[in-house]
Amino acid sequence: MAMNRRTFMGTAAAVSATLTTPMIARAHMAPRVVVVGGGAGGATAAKYIARDSEGAIDVTLIEPTRSYYTCFFSNLYIGGFYDFDDLGHTYGSLASSYGINVVHDWAVAVDRDAKTVRLAGGASVPYDRLVLSPGIDFIDGSVPGWSVAAQNKMPHSYKGGSQTQLLRAQIEAMPEGGTFAMVAPPNPYRCPPGPYERISMVAHYLKNNNPTAKILVADPKEGFSKQGLFEDGWERHYPGMITRIGPDFGGDIVEVDPDNMTLTIDGVVENVDVCNVIPGQQAGLIAHAADITDGNWAPVSAYDLSSRMDENIHVLGDAAAQGAMPKSGFSANSQAKVCANAVVAALTDGRAFPPRFANTCWSLIDTEDGIKVGATYEASDEGIVSTSSFVSQVGETDEVRAETYRESLGWYSAITEDMFA
Ligand SMILES: Cc1cc2nc3c(=O)[nH]c(=O)nc-3n(C[C@H](O)[C@H](O)[C@H](O)COP(=O)(O)OP(=O)(O)OC[C@H]3O[C@@H](n4cnc5c(N)ncnc54)[C@H](O)[C@@H]3O)c2cc1C
């Protein structure tokens, strides 16, 4: 029986559940693109490849979760500015409007010679081009005393979903005058301003609900994204509440004990009530399984995001070592469109446009006090390079900051629609 896209979708789910069929066969000759990871990079790439090839390419999207909860704006949920449900997005439109085969399973291995992806459910999915956008995984041992086994006691909240809810619940349960601690990550990591926007949102919550509470940040980095803007905002909105200990004072020599809820900074033991550990990061594990990383990240060409180790594999978003773009949802979405254009052109003899990229990272410091940093980029042989940039300034008027915040709300609606609708 010939399979159409709908029957494949149902079949794939059934196959992965029963483990009886070793290979998912497709009964037609359209080129096949398999996308692993239905986040900012993967969902966008799958949609644009399916849409722009007008059915000439078979697109399969492999993503374990049925609802994708964005990390972007998860800090606003912690601060009370956004509802948790508003962070969740589903894959129904990608399947029904664009004919994408959405398979809810984990990709566990890539056979680059056979050009197949093996799923946890046992099925094997063939591809002509493979797009990997698996985001990040954590580096074992990067924070002594912490492992993913301890993530319920000391949440990272650096992947979307239940970890975000857990962190917020722990902050709500803090005793009066208690201590919220963060272990900030070393470079490079997902969303450079993310930890500092989180500090701002935790401070906002505590100012209103537990005003004698304290925030302690151990940071291995000398400096961080939008530092002057954040520190100015913390001084104006949350004076005396936030202490950041950088590497000069041992912020890079930390250890945690999740059972006893302690954070040790350069030998000094602190008792803490909540400890948000954001460990060192690397490309999602499937990129390592495909053996296309430099040990941490997957080096790619800036022109089409193809792996420097396998021209039939493209890597997008956080997992890629692409040059100058920060690891952000906006970057992943922008890279996905360049990649989609190149893949469609290559597989359908179509036209590829010169690659152009853009990114803006907005952060909220307090009510209507929004800041941003952004840049435009182009491709070079060495990697993606910046062509122009902008950043908010200390001392801007309340109206400018409110407008920046409103811009960010518009961006969130637009990017999630671009990914999923
Ligand atoms: C607190 C916080 C705030 C942020 N704020 C912003 C912001 O304001 N603006 C912004 O632009 N960015 C922001 N980001 C960064 C943004 O979330 C990431 O950069 C972006 O999601 C990266 O997209 P991606 O496609 O690489 O990975 P993801 O969006 O994480 O998607 C990866 C997907 O792959 C799936 N996956 C992983 N492994 C496998 C596998 N083996 N098989 C199948 N599927 C797999 C996962 O389930 C996931 O759905 C923030 C991040 C955090 C943590």
Short mmCIF file of C-alpha atoms and ligand atoms in Angstrom, two decimals, residues 36-41 62-64 68 71-72 74-75 105-107 133-135 158 190-191 198 286 317-318 327-330 332 362 411, ligand 1:
data_model
loop_
_atom_site.label_atom_id
_atom_site.label_comp_id
_atom_site.label_asym_id
_atom_site.label_seq_id
_atom_site.Cartn_x
_atom_site.Cartn_y
_atom_site.Cartn_z
CA VAL A 36 15.39 16.49 14.31
CA GLY A 37 14.10 18.86 17.00
CA GLY A 38 10.89 20.87 16.82
CA GLY A 39 12.11 24.04 18.52
CA ALA A 40 13.03 27.49 17.23
CA GLY A 41 15.37 26.15 14.55
CA ILE A 62 11.10 14.25 14.80
CA GLU A 63 10.33 15.78 18.20
CA PRO A 64 9.60 13.88 21.42
CA TYR A 68 6.94 22.83 22.88
CA CYS A 71 12.48 29.13 26.91
CA PHE A 72 12.02 32.62 25.50
CA SER A 74 9.99 31.79 30.49
CA ASN A 75 11.69 34.42 32.67
CA ASP A 105 9.95 10.23 19.32
CA TRP A 106 13.63 10.71 20.17
CA ALA A 107 16.29 10.41 17.50
CA SER A 133 18.32 21.48 15.68
CA PRO A 134 18.43 19.68 19.04
CA GLY A 135 19.37 22.68 21.18
CA TYR A 158 17.30 26.17 31.01
CA ARG A 190 22.17 29.54 25.24
CA CYS A 191 20.77 33.10 25.50
CA ARG A 198 16.08 35.80 35.20
CA ILE A 286 22.25 13.67 18.87
CA GLY A 317 20.47 27.06 16.40
CA ASP A 318 22.18 26.53 19.72
CA LYS A 327 22.63 31.29 20.73
CA SER A 328 19.06 32.58 20.71
CA GLY A 329 15.62 31.64 19.41
CA PHE A 330 15.72 34.60 17.03
CA ALA A 332 17.88 29.82 15.29
CA TRP A 362 15.11 41.70 24.47
CA TRP A 411 8.29 39.70 18.56
C1 LIG B 1 15.65 31.49 30.22
C2 LIG B 1 15.82 31.63 28.75
C3 LIG B 1 15.36 32.77 28.11
C4 LIG B 1 15.52 32.92 26.73
N1 LIG B 1 15.06 34.05 26.14
C5 LIG B 1 15.24 34.22 24.81
C6 LIG B 1 14.73 35.38 24.17
O1 LIG B 1 14.15 36.25 24.81
N2 LIG B 1 14.93 35.50 22.83
C7 LIG B 1 15.54 34.53 22.11
O2 LIG B 1 15.67 34.70 20.89
N3 LIG B 1 16.02 33.40 22.70
C8 LIG B 1 15.88 33.22 24.03
N4 LIG B 1 16.34 32.08 24.62
C9 LIG B 1 17.14 31.11 23.83
C10 LIG B 1 16.28 30.17 23.00
O3 LIG B 1 15.36 29.47 23.81
C11 LIG B 1 17.18 29.14 22.29
O4 LIG B 1 18.30 29.78 21.78
C12 LIG B 1 16.41 28.48 21.16
O5 LIG B 1 15.32 27.76 21.69
C13 LIG B 1 17.32 27.58 20.35
O6 LIG B 1 16.59 26.91 19.36
P1 LIG B 1 17.03 25.42 18.96
O7 LIG B 1 16.17 25.03 17.83
O8 LIG B 1 18.50 25.37 18.80
O9 LIG B 1 16.73 24.56 20.25
P2 LIG B 1 15.34 24.35 21.02
O10 LIG B 1 14.40 25.46 20.77
O11 LIG B 1 15.69 24.01 22.43
O12 LIG B 1 14.71 23.08 20.33
C14 LIG B 1 15.34 21.84 20.43
C15 LIG B 1 14.27 20.78 20.29
O13 LIG B 1 14.92 19.55 19.96
C16 LIG B 1 14.31 18.51 20.64
N5 LIG B 1 15.32 17.44 20.72
C17 LIG B 1 16.48 17.45 21.39
N6 LIG B 1 17.14 16.29 21.19
C18 LIG B 1 16.36 15.54 20.37
C19 LIG B 1 16.49 14.23 19.83
N7 LIG B 1 17.55 13.47 20.09
N8 LIG B 1 15.49 13.76 19.04
C20 LIG B 1 14.40 14.54 18.76
N9 LIG B 1 14.23 15.78 19.26
C21 LIG B 1 15.20 16.27 20.06
C22 LIG B 1 13.90 19.10 21.98
O14 LIG B 1 12.82 18.38 22.56
C23 LIG B 1 13.50 20.52 21.57
O15 LIG B 1 12.12 20.64 21.34
C24 LIG B 1 16.16 31.89 25.99
C25 LIG B 1 16.61 30.73 26.63
C26 LIG B 1 16.44 30.61 28.00
C27 LIG B 1 16.91 29.34 28.67
#
